[in-house]
Amino acid sequence: MIDKVFNKSITKQFEFDEEVASVFDDMLNRSVPFYKEMQRLSINFACNFLNENDKVYDLGCSTASTLIELSKHCKHELKLIGIDNSSAMLNRAAKKAKAFGVEIELINADLHDVNYENAKLILSNYTLQFIRPLQREKLVKKIYDSLEEKGIFIFSEKVISSNSTLNKQSIDEYYEFKKTQGYSEFEISQKREALENVLIPYTEEENKKMILDAGFSHCETIFKWVNFATFIAIKN
Ligand SMILES: C[S@@+](CC[C@H](N)C(=O)[O-])C[C@H]1O[C@@H](n2cnc3c(N)ncnc32)[C@H](O)[C@@H]1O
Ligand SMILES: O=C(O)C(=O)C[C@]1(C(=O)O)C=C[C@@H](O)C=C1
């Protein structure tokens, strides 16, 4: 279904409710530049580190697209676990996983309340940005503690620039991208307002600092388009 969520005046802040979930795959493909390429890279990098029966968690799995793609591309059997606190997203995730014949344990819970035991890989694309800053640092520490030695954390985030001129130019460039994807100026401004104080982006440097402060030995940007970045962090 085509995303028309912000074609009308907004009445509330952005939420991953039934209306958003019903168009979410289209929303992501048209709102995140190079979403499919970012997903392909996350999966390829992940597969290089994975072995038979490794446990993989996707935090904020939404409709389970990434776990389904991972299971298609990885040569090993994996234990796949998707966590999200939106029932509307998880209902779709369950139907999609069944249709693709992929076994995924789906957990409806807040990311802070789950124990990520013996994880080899934790994925989290465009989800940390929705966690309040203080809680975000705590969650990243928990992610670090849950990973096995040599475990990997791959995550993507919308980012800002610490340079105000470049930041403004990046936002303008992003809105131009949205227009090429068929979103009107009205839709763009309504969504911007709805996301205010809900999606809180860090700079690329702040993301890396948060990761290193949590204990990871290495963090690298593996993909970036203007204000969207994908990182890989390694626990040693
Ligand atoms: C932008 S979407 C993630 C997209 C997904 N990773 C993908 O690539 O298809 C963010 C997801 O995180 C979930 N989420 C946000 N905050 C959460 C929390 N505190 N606990 C659990 N899930 C959360 C939302 O319900 C939503 O499905
Ligand atoms: O549309 C925007 O402004 C976005 O920031 C895109 C974005 C994201 O980065 O997570 C915001 C909300 C939806 O979850 C899908 C994509």
PDB file of C-alpha atoms and ligand atoms in Angstrom:
ATOM      1  CA  MET A   1       0.000   0.000   0.000  1.00  0.00           C
ATOM      2  CA  ILE A   2       1.138   3.542  -0.804  1.00  0.00           C
ATOM      3  CA  ASP A   3       2.028   5.796   2.155  1.00  0.00           C
ATOM      4  CA  LYS A   4      -0.485   8.670   2.349  1.00  0.00           C
ATOM      5  CA  VAL A   5      -0.344   9.032   6.159  1.00  0.00           C
ATOM      6  CA  PHE A   6       0.735  12.696   6.122  1.00  0.00           C
ATOM      7  CA  ASN A   7      -1.530  13.812   3.283  1.00  0.00           C
ATOM      8  CA  LYS A   8      -3.880  15.204   5.944  1.00  0.00           C
ATOM      9  CA  SER A   9      -3.350  17.611   8.854  1.00  0.00           C
ATOM     10  CA  ILE A  10      -1.700  15.861  11.784  1.00  0.00           C
ATOM     11  CA  THR A  11      -3.539  15.477  15.091  1.00  0.00           C
ATOM     12  CA  LYS A  12      -0.833  13.676  17.080  1.00  0.00           C
ATOM     13  CA  GLN A  13       2.869  12.902  17.263  1.00  0.00           C
ATOM     14  CA  PHE A  14       4.383  10.172  15.059  1.00  0.00           C
ATOM     15  CA  GLU A  15       3.517   6.651  16.252  1.00  0.00           C
ATOM     16  CA  PHE A  16       4.072   3.147  14.887  1.00  0.00           C
ATOM     17  CA  ASP A  17       0.316   2.514  14.950  1.00  0.00           C
ATOM     18  CA  GLU A  18      -1.977   0.530  12.644  1.00  0.00           C
ATOM     19  CA  GLU A  19      -2.091   3.300  10.017  1.00  0.00           C
ATOM     20  CA  VAL A  20       1.722   3.606   9.799  1.00  0.00           C
ATOM     21  CA  ALA A  21       2.218  -0.190   9.946  1.00  0.00           C
ATOM     22  CA  SER A  22      -0.202  -0.713   7.045  1.00  0.00           C
ATOM     23  CA  VAL A  23       2.045   1.312   4.677  1.00  0.00           C
ATOM     24  CA  PHE A  24       5.361   0.924   6.491  1.00  0.00           C
ATOM     25  CA  ASP A  25       7.385  -0.960   3.851  1.00  0.00           C
ATOM     26  CA  ASP A  26       6.501   1.696   1.261  1.00  0.00           C
ATOM     27  CA  MET A  27       7.159   4.509   3.791  1.00  0.00           C
ATOM     28  CA  LEU A  28      10.642   3.169   4.548  1.00  0.00           C
ATOM     29  CA  ASN A  29      11.565   2.588   0.913  1.00  0.00           C
ATOM     30  CA  ARG A  30      10.510   6.119  -0.053  1.00  0.00           C
ATOM     31  CA  SER A  31      11.697   7.944   3.122  1.00  0.00           C
ATOM     32  CA  VAL A  32      15.116   6.395   3.724  1.00  0.00           C
ATOM     33  CA  PRO A  33      17.547   7.064   0.846  1.00  0.00           C
ATOM     34  CA  PHE A  34      19.115   3.811  -0.402  1.00  0.00           C
ATOM     35  CA  TYR A  35      17.181   1.786   2.187  1.00  0.00           C
ATOM     36  CA  LYS A  36      17.538  -1.453   0.172  1.00  0.00           C
ATOM     37  CA  GLU A  37      21.269  -0.900  -0.368  1.00  0.00           C
ATOM     38  CA  MET A  38      21.770  -0.182   3.350  1.00  0.00           C
ATOM     39  CA  GLN A  39      19.869  -3.406   4.156  1.00  0.00           C
ATOM     40  CA  ARG A  40      21.930  -5.405   1.625  1.00  0.00           C
ATOM     41  CA  LEU A  41      25.194  -4.096   3.117  1.00  0.00           C
ATOM     42  CA  SER A  42      24.076  -4.738   6.726  1.00  0.00           C
ATOM     43  CA  ILE A  43      23.236  -8.319   5.780  1.00  0.00           C
ATOM     44  CA  ASN A  44      26.461  -8.946   3.838  1.00  0.00           C
ATOM     45  CA  PHE A  45      28.636  -7.586   6.649  1.00  0.00           C
ATOM     46  CA  ALA A  46      26.605  -9.569   9.200  1.00  0.00           C
ATOM     47  CA  CYS A  47      26.903 -12.856   7.256  1.00  0.00           C
ATOM     48  CA  ASN A  48      30.708 -12.641   7.311  1.00  0.00           C
ATOM     49  CA  PHE A  49      30.635 -12.907  11.117  1.00  0.00           C
ATOM     50  CA  LEU A  50      27.918 -15.557  11.529  1.00  0.00           C
ATOM     51  CA  ASN A  51      28.198 -19.311  12.142  1.00  0.00           C
ATOM     52  CA  GLU A  52      25.733 -22.208  12.408  1.00  0.00           C
ATOM     53  CA  ASN A  53      22.991 -21.655  15.033  1.00  0.00           C
ATOM     54  CA  ASP A  54      24.155 -18.173  16.013  1.00  0.00           C
ATOM     55  CA  LYS A  55      21.570 -16.027  17.765  1.00  0.00           C
ATOM     56  CA  VAL A  56      20.570 -12.833  15.950  1.00  0.00           C
ATOM     57  CA  TYR A  57      18.352 -10.128  17.421  1.00  0.00           C
ATOM     58  CA  ASP A  58      16.682  -7.324  15.458  1.00  0.00           C
ATOM     59  CA  LEU A  59      15.713  -4.486  17.801  1.00  0.00           C
ATOM     60  CA  GLY A  60      12.752  -2.608  16.342  1.00  0.00           C
ATOM     61  CA  CYS A  61      12.203  -5.310  13.706  1.00  0.00           C
ATOM     62  CA  SER A  62       8.960  -3.706  12.411  1.00  0.00           C
ATOM     63  CA  THR A  63       7.587  -6.000   9.667  1.00  0.00           C
ATOM     64  CA  ALA A  64      10.650  -8.330   9.906  1.00  0.00           C
ATOM     65  CA  SER A  65      11.993  -7.427   6.423  1.00  0.00           C
ATOM     66  CA  THR A  66      15.620  -7.472   7.557  1.00  0.00           C
ATOM     67  CA  LEU A  67      15.472 -10.833   9.372  1.00  0.00           C
ATOM     68  CA  ILE A  68      13.675 -12.426   6.403  1.00  0.00           C
ATOM     69  CA  GLU A  69      16.326 -11.100   3.985  1.00  0.00           C
ATOM     70  CA  LEU A  70      19.106 -12.221   6.355  1.00  0.00           C
ATOM     71  CA  SER A  71      17.755 -15.766   6.469  1.00  0.00           C
ATOM     72  CA  LYS A  72      17.574 -15.826   2.643  1.00  0.00           C
ATOM     73  CA  HIS A  73      21.189 -14.678   2.219  1.00  0.00           C
ATOM     74  CA  CYS A  74      23.064 -16.364   5.053  1.00  0.00           C
ATOM     75  CA  LYS A  75      24.323 -19.893   4.376  1.00  0.00           C
ATOM     76  CA  HIS A  76      23.935 -20.937   8.038  1.00  0.00           C
ATOM     77  CA  GLU A  77      20.853 -21.823  10.068  1.00  0.00           C
ATOM     78  CA  LEU A  78      20.314 -18.964  12.514  1.00  0.00           C
ATOM     79  CA  LYS A  79      18.151 -18.368  15.580  1.00  0.00           C
ATOM     80  CA  LEU A  80      16.285 -15.220  14.589  1.00  0.00           C
ATOM     81  CA  ILE A  81      14.575 -13.054  17.187  1.00  0.00           C
ATOM     82  CA  GLY A  82      12.670  -9.866  16.351  1.00  0.00           C
ATOM     83  CA  ILE A  83      11.636  -7.409  19.051  1.00  0.00           C
ATOM     84  CA  ASP A  84       9.187  -4.551  18.691  1.00  0.00           C
ATOM     85  CA  ASN A  85       6.571  -2.884  20.895  1.00  0.00           C
ATOM     86  CA  SER A  86       4.092  -2.239  18.079  1.00  0.00           C
ATOM     87  CA  SER A  87       1.463  -5.007  17.776  1.00  0.00           C
ATOM     88  CA  ALA A  88       0.462  -3.623  14.376  1.00  0.00           C
ATOM     89  CA  MET A  89       4.044  -4.141  13.102  1.00  0.00           C
ATOM     90  CA  LEU A  90       4.418  -7.588  14.676  1.00  0.00           C
ATOM     91  CA  ASN A  91       1.115  -8.855  13.203  1.00  0.00           C
ATOM     92  CA  ARG A  92       2.511  -8.060   9.760  1.00  0.00           C
ATOM     93  CA  ALA A  93       5.922  -9.508  10.666  1.00  0.00           C
ATOM     94  CA  ALA A  94       4.284 -12.830  11.659  1.00  0.00           C
ATOM     95  CA  LYS A  95       2.299 -13.043   8.395  1.00  0.00           C
ATOM     96  CA  LYS A  96       5.341 -12.174   6.266  1.00  0.00           C
ATOM     97  CA  ALA A  97       7.636 -14.643   8.054  1.00  0.00           C
ATOM     98  CA  LYS A  98       5.047 -17.392   7.540  1.00  0.00           C
ATOM     99  CA  ALA A  99       4.602 -16.527   3.869  1.00  0.00           C
ATOM    100  CA  PHE A 100       8.387 -16.642   3.305  1.00  0.00           C
ATOM    101  CA  GLY A 101       8.735 -19.847   5.351  1.00  0.00           C
ATOM    102  CA  VAL A 102      11.190 -18.231   7.790  1.00  0.00           C
ATOM    103  CA  GLU A 103      11.144 -19.118  11.481  1.00  0.00           C
ATOM    104  CA  ILE A 104      11.402 -15.990  13.610  1.00  0.00           C
ATOM    105  CA  GLU A 105      10.664 -15.626  17.309  1.00  0.00           C
ATOM    106  CA  LEU A 106       8.723 -12.361  17.568  1.00  0.00           C
ATOM    107  CA  ILE A 107       8.663 -10.648  20.958  1.00  0.00           C
ATOM    108  CA  ASN A 108       6.228  -7.832  21.707  1.00  0.00           C
ATOM    109  CA  ALA A 109       8.127  -5.834  24.325  1.00  0.00           C
ATOM    110  CA  ASP A 110       9.947  -2.639  25.089  1.00  0.00           C
ATOM    111  CA  LEU A 111      13.607  -2.939  24.085  1.00  0.00           C
ATOM    112  CA  HIS A 112      14.659  -2.079  27.651  1.00  0.00           C
ATOM    113  CA  ASP A 113      12.768  -5.040  29.119  1.00  0.00           C
ATOM    114  CA  VAL A 114      14.260  -7.919  27.095  1.00  0.00           C
ATOM    115  CA  ASN A 115      17.383  -9.936  27.886  1.00  0.00           C
ATOM    116  CA  TYR A 116      19.429 -10.409  24.725  1.00  0.00           C
ATOM    117  CA  GLU A 117      21.162 -13.593  25.822  1.00  0.00           C
ATOM    118  CA  ASN A 118      24.202 -15.008  23.983  1.00  0.00           C
ATOM    119  CA  ALA A 119      23.741 -12.779  20.981  1.00  0.00           C
ATOM    120  CA  LYS A 120      26.284 -13.058  18.178  1.00  0.00           C
ATOM    121  CA  LEU A 121      24.702 -10.258  16.184  1.00  0.00           C
ATOM    122  CA  ILE A 122      22.361  -7.461  17.172  1.00  0.00           C
ATOM    123  CA  LEU A 123      20.806  -5.402  14.396  1.00  0.00           C
ATOM    124  CA  SER A 124      18.896  -2.193  14.877  1.00  0.00           C
ATOM    125  CA  ASN A 125      18.113  -0.112  11.822  1.00  0.00           C
ATOM    126  CA  TYR A 126      16.537   3.335  12.414  1.00  0.00           C
ATOM    127  CA  THR A 127      15.322   2.446  15.915  1.00  0.00           C
ATOM    128  CA  LEU A 128      17.788   3.919  18.470  1.00  0.00           C
ATOM    129  CA  GLN A 129      16.786   7.383  17.207  1.00  0.00           C
ATOM    130  CA  PHE A 130      13.348   6.801  18.784  1.00  0.00           C
ATOM    131  CA  ILE A 131      14.823   6.052  22.239  1.00  0.00           C
ATOM    132  CA  ARG A 132      15.226   9.032  24.636  1.00  0.00           C
ATOM    133  CA  PRO A 133      18.942   9.980  24.895  1.00  0.00           C
ATOM    134  CA  LEU A 134      19.658   8.818  28.483  1.00  0.00           C
ATOM    135  CA  GLN A 135      17.789   5.577  27.891  1.00  0.00           C
ATOM    136  CA  ARG A 136      19.611   5.167  24.570  1.00  0.00           C
ATOM    137  CA  GLU A 137      23.046   5.131  26.221  1.00  0.00           C
ATOM    138  CA  LYS A 138      21.744   2.545  28.741  1.00  0.00           C
ATOM    139  CA  LEU A 139      20.318   0.371  25.959  1.00  0.00           C
ATOM    140  CA  VAL A 140      23.616   0.433  24.045  1.00  0.00           C
ATOM    141  CA  LYS A 141      25.457  -0.633  27.194  1.00  0.00           C
ATOM    142  CA  LYS A 142      22.967  -3.494  27.563  1.00  0.00           C
ATOM    143  CA  ILE A 143      23.523  -4.446  23.915  1.00  0.00           C
ATOM    144  CA  TYR A 144      27.285  -4.503  24.537  1.00  0.00           C
ATOM    145  CA  ASP A 145      26.898  -6.642  27.688  1.00  0.00           C
ATOM    146  CA  SER A 146      24.592  -9.112  25.895  1.00  0.00           C
ATOM    147  CA  LEU A 147      26.891  -9.774  22.959  1.00  0.00           C
ATOM    148  CA  GLU A 148      29.252 -12.751  22.986  1.00  0.00           C
ATOM    149  CA  GLU A 149      32.995 -12.053  22.638  1.00  0.00           C
ATOM    150  CA  LYS A 150      33.611 -10.934  19.018  1.00  0.00           C
ATOM    151  CA  GLY A 151      29.896 -10.132  18.759  1.00  0.00           C
ATOM    152  CA  ILE A 152      28.711  -7.508  16.303  1.00  0.00           C
ATOM    153  CA  PHE A 153      26.248  -4.640  16.520  1.00  0.00           C
ATOM    154  CA  ILE A 154      25.032  -3.203  13.206  1.00  0.00           C
ATOM    155  CA  PHE A 155      22.768  -0.183  13.346  1.00  0.00           C
ATOM    156  CA  SER A 156      21.505   2.655  11.168  1.00  0.00           C
ATOM    157  CA  GLU A 157      20.442   6.126  12.181  1.00  0.00           C
ATOM    158  CA  LYS A 158      19.243   9.402  10.774  1.00  0.00           C
ATOM    159  CA  VAL A 159      22.094  11.802  11.706  1.00  0.00           C
ATOM    160  CA  ILE A 160      22.625  15.542  12.054  1.00  0.00           C
ATOM    161  CA  SER A 161      25.698  17.680  11.406  1.00  0.00           C
ATOM    162  CA  SER A 162      27.412  19.687  14.143  1.00  0.00           C
ATOM    163  CA  ASN A 163      27.948  22.397  11.518  1.00  0.00           C
ATOM    164  CA  SER A 164      24.712  24.405  11.302  1.00  0.00           C
ATOM    165  CA  THR A 165      25.249  25.443   7.652  1.00  0.00           C
ATOM    166  CA  LEU A 166      25.877  21.883   6.520  1.00  0.00           C
ATOM    167  CA  ASN A 167      23.035  20.658   8.712  1.00  0.00           C
ATOM    168  CA  LYS A 168      20.561  22.964   6.974  1.00  0.00           C
ATOM    169  CA  GLN A 169      21.890  22.002   3.534  1.00  0.00           C
ATOM    170  CA  SER A 170      21.590  18.302   4.446  1.00  0.00           C
ATOM    171  CA  ILE A 171      17.979  18.710   5.543  1.00  0.00           C
ATOM    172  CA  ASP A 172      17.174  20.608   2.313  1.00  0.00           C
ATOM    173  CA  GLU A 173      18.856  17.860   0.284  1.00  0.00           C
ATOM    174  CA  TYR A 174      16.834  15.217   2.148  1.00  0.00           C
ATOM    175  CA  TYR A 175      13.551  17.032   1.478  1.00  0.00           C
ATOM    176  CA  GLU A 176      14.489  17.233  -2.231  1.00  0.00           C
ATOM    177  CA  PHE A 177      14.991  13.450  -2.102  1.00  0.00           C
ATOM    178  CA  LYS A 178      11.524  13.027  -0.558  1.00  0.00           C
ATOM    179  CA  LYS A 179      10.000  15.099  -3.373  1.00  0.00           C
ATOM    180  CA  THR A 180      11.600  12.793  -5.962  1.00  0.00           C
ATOM    181  CA  GLN A 181       9.875   9.924  -4.118  1.00  0.00           C
ATOM    182  CA  GLY A 182       6.469  11.538  -4.706  1.00  0.00           C
ATOM    183  CA  TYR A 183       5.926  13.220  -1.326  1.00  0.00           C
ATOM    184  CA  SER A 184       4.370  16.696  -1.487  1.00  0.00           C
ATOM    185  CA  GLU A 185       5.692  19.703   0.458  1.00  0.00           C
ATOM    186  CA  PHE A 186       2.601  19.416   2.679  1.00  0.00           C
ATOM    187  CA  GLU A 187       3.277  15.732   3.465  1.00  0.00           C
ATOM    188  CA  ILE A 188       6.943  16.523   4.166  1.00  0.00           C
ATOM    189  CA  SER A 189       6.103  19.357   6.581  1.00  0.00           C
ATOM    190  CA  GLN A 190       3.357  17.393   8.371  1.00  0.00           C
ATOM    191  CA  LYS A 191       5.698  14.445   8.957  1.00  0.00           C
ATOM    192  CA  ARG A 192       8.515  16.756  10.098  1.00  0.00           C
ATOM    193  CA  GLU A 193       6.155  18.221  12.720  1.00  0.00           C
ATOM    194  CA  ALA A 194       4.909  14.790  13.825  1.00  0.00           C
ATOM    195  CA  LEU A 195       8.492  13.547  14.285  1.00  0.00           C
ATOM    196  CA  GLU A 196       9.543  16.622  16.333  1.00  0.00           C
ATOM    197  CA  ASN A 197      10.881  15.420  19.735  1.00  0.00           C
ATOM    198  CA  VAL A 198      10.002  11.821  18.799  1.00  0.00           C
ATOM    199  CA  LEU A 199      12.916  11.067  16.460  1.00  0.00           C
ATOM    200  CA  ILE A 200      16.026  12.510  18.141  1.00  0.00           C
ATOM    201  CA  PRO A 201      19.086  12.162  15.873  1.00  0.00           C
ATOM    202  CA  TYR A 202      22.717  12.321  17.028  1.00  0.00           C
ATOM    203  CA  THR A 203      25.702  13.335  14.930  1.00  0.00           C
ATOM    204  CA  GLU A 204      27.823  10.567  13.432  1.00  0.00           C
ATOM    205  CA  GLU A 205      30.507  11.412  16.050  1.00  0.00           C
ATOM    206  CA  GLU A 206      28.011  11.239  18.959  1.00  0.00           C
ATOM    207  CA  ASN A 207      26.851   7.816  17.771  1.00  0.00           C
ATOM    208  CA  LYS A 208      30.431   6.539  17.650  1.00  0.00           C
ATOM    209  CA  LYS A 209      31.220   8.013  21.072  1.00  0.00           C
ATOM    210  CA  MET A 210      28.142   6.325  22.565  1.00  0.00           C
ATOM    211  CA  ILE A 211      29.312   2.997  21.123  1.00  0.00           C
ATOM    212  CA  LEU A 212      32.911   3.301  22.314  1.00  0.00           C
ATOM    213  CA  ASP A 213      31.760   4.539  25.768  1.00  0.00           C
ATOM    214  CA  ALA A 214      29.659   1.362  26.072  1.00  0.00           C
ATOM    215  CA  GLY A 215      32.838  -0.717  25.680  1.00  0.00           C
ATOM    216  CA  PHE A 216      32.967  -1.627  21.983  1.00  0.00           C
ATOM    217  CA  SER A 217      36.544  -1.713  20.652  1.00  0.00           C
ATOM    218  CA  HIS A 218      35.726  -0.479  17.170  1.00  0.00           C
ATOM    219  CA  CYS A 219      32.966   1.412  15.363  1.00  0.00           C
ATOM    220  CA  GLU A 220      32.929   2.234  11.677  1.00  0.00           C
ATOM    221  CA  THR A 221      30.522   3.876   9.251  1.00  0.00           C
ATOM    222  CA  ILE A 222      29.883   1.380   6.448  1.00  0.00           C
ATOM    223  CA  PHE A 223      27.358   3.485   4.548  1.00  0.00           C
ATOM    224  CA  LYS A 224      26.294   7.106   4.512  1.00  0.00           C
ATOM    225  CA  TRP A 225      23.991   9.213   2.377  1.00  0.00           C
ATOM    226  CA  VAL A 226      23.925  12.853   3.633  1.00  0.00           C
ATOM    227  CA  ASN A 227      21.913  12.453   6.874  1.00  0.00           C
ATOM    228  CA  PHE A 228      21.453   8.661   7.001  1.00  0.00           C
ATOM    229  CA  ALA A 229      24.268   6.424   8.250  1.00  0.00           C
ATOM    230  CA  THR A 230      24.924   2.734   8.936  1.00  0.00           C
ATOM    231  CA  PHE A 231      27.485   1.677  11.528  1.00  0.00           C
ATOM    232  CA  ILE A 232      29.177  -1.572  12.501  1.00  0.00           C
ATOM    233  CA  ALA A 233      30.520  -2.003  16.035  1.00  0.00           C
ATOM    234  CA  ILE A 234      32.736  -4.868  17.187  1.00  0.00           C
ATOM    235  CA  LYS A 235      33.105  -6.300  20.686  1.00  0.00           C
ATOM    236  CA  ASN A 236      36.531  -7.716  21.377  1.00  0.00           C
TER     237      ASN A 236
HETATM  238  C1  LIG B   1      11.965   2.915  11.907  1.00  0.00           C
HETATM  239  S1  LIG B   1      11.305   1.479  12.552  1.00  0.00           S
HETATM  240  C2  LIG B   1      12.561   0.250  12.258  1.00  0.00           C
HETATM  241  C3  LIG B   1      12.660  -0.260  10.859  1.00  0.00           C
HETATM  242  C4  LIG B   1      13.203  -1.673  10.755  1.00  0.00           C
HETATM  243  N1  LIG B   1      14.360  -1.865  11.580  1.00  0.00           N
HETATM  244  C5  LIG B   1      13.493  -2.021   9.320  1.00  0.00           C
HETATM  245  O1  LIG B   1      14.614  -1.783   8.844  1.00  0.00           O
HETATM  246  O2  LIG B   1      12.567  -2.507   8.635  1.00  0.00           O
HETATM  247  C6  LIG B   1      11.411   1.590  14.302  1.00  0.00           C
HETATM  248  C7  LIG B   1      10.732   0.433  15.000  1.00  0.00           C
HETATM  249  O3  LIG B   1      11.121   0.447  16.365  1.00  0.00           O
HETATM  250  C8  LIG B   1      10.016   0.153  17.184  1.00  0.00           C
HETATM  251  N2  LIG B   1      10.290   0.746  18.492  1.00  0.00           N
HETATM  252  C9  LIG B   1      10.501   2.057  18.790  1.00  0.00           C
HETATM  253  N3  LIG B   1      10.741   2.220  20.111  1.00  0.00           N
HETATM  254  C10 LIG B   1      10.689   0.982  20.677  1.00  0.00           C
HETATM  255  C11 LIG B   1      10.860   0.480  21.993  1.00  0.00           C
HETATM  256  N4  LIG B   1      11.139   1.299  23.018  1.00  0.00           N
HETATM  257  N5  LIG B   1      10.719  -0.846  22.206  1.00  0.00           N
HETATM  258  C12 LIG B   1      10.439  -1.692  21.174  1.00  0.00           C
HETATM  259  N6  LIG B   1      10.286  -1.277  19.894  1.00  0.00           N
HETATM  260  C13 LIG B   1      10.400   0.042  19.644  1.00  0.00           C
HETATM  261  C14 LIG B   1       8.827   0.755  16.448  1.00  0.00           C
HETATM  262  O4  LIG B   1       7.605   0.159  16.817  1.00  0.00           O
HETATM  263  C15 LIG B   1       9.203   0.519  14.991  1.00  0.00           C
HETATM  264  O5  LIG B   1       8.631  -0.661  14.472  1.00  0.00           O
HETATM  265  O1  LIG B   2      10.593  10.625   7.005  1.00  0.00           O
HETATM  266  C1  LIG B   2      11.479  11.022   7.751  1.00  0.00           C
HETATM  267  O2  LIG B   2      11.639  12.231   8.022  1.00  0.00           O
HETATM  268  C2  LIG B   2      12.412  10.084   8.337  1.00  0.00           C
HETATM  269  O3  LIG B   2      13.204  10.430   9.150  1.00  0.00           O
HETATM  270  C3  LIG B   2      12.352   8.680   7.919  1.00  0.00           C
HETATM  271  C4  LIG B   2      12.032   7.686   8.977  1.00  0.00           C
HETATM  272  C5  LIG B   2      13.255   7.209   9.769  1.00  0.00           C
HETATM  273  O4  LIG B   2      14.359   7.659   9.584  1.00  0.00           O
HETATM  274  O5  LIG B   2      13.049   6.350  10.632  1.00  0.00           O
HETATM  275  C6  LIG B   2      11.079   8.210   9.983  1.00  0.00           C
HETATM  276  C7  LIG B   2       9.985   7.520  10.386  1.00  0.00           C
HETATM  277  C8  LIG B   2       9.636   6.218   9.812  1.00  0.00           C
HETATM  278  O6  LIG B   2       9.997   5.259  10.735  1.00  0.00           O
HETATM  279  C9  LIG B   2      10.382   5.895   8.600  1.00  0.00           C
HETATM  280  C10 LIG B   2      11.494   6.570   8.249  1.00  0.00           C
END
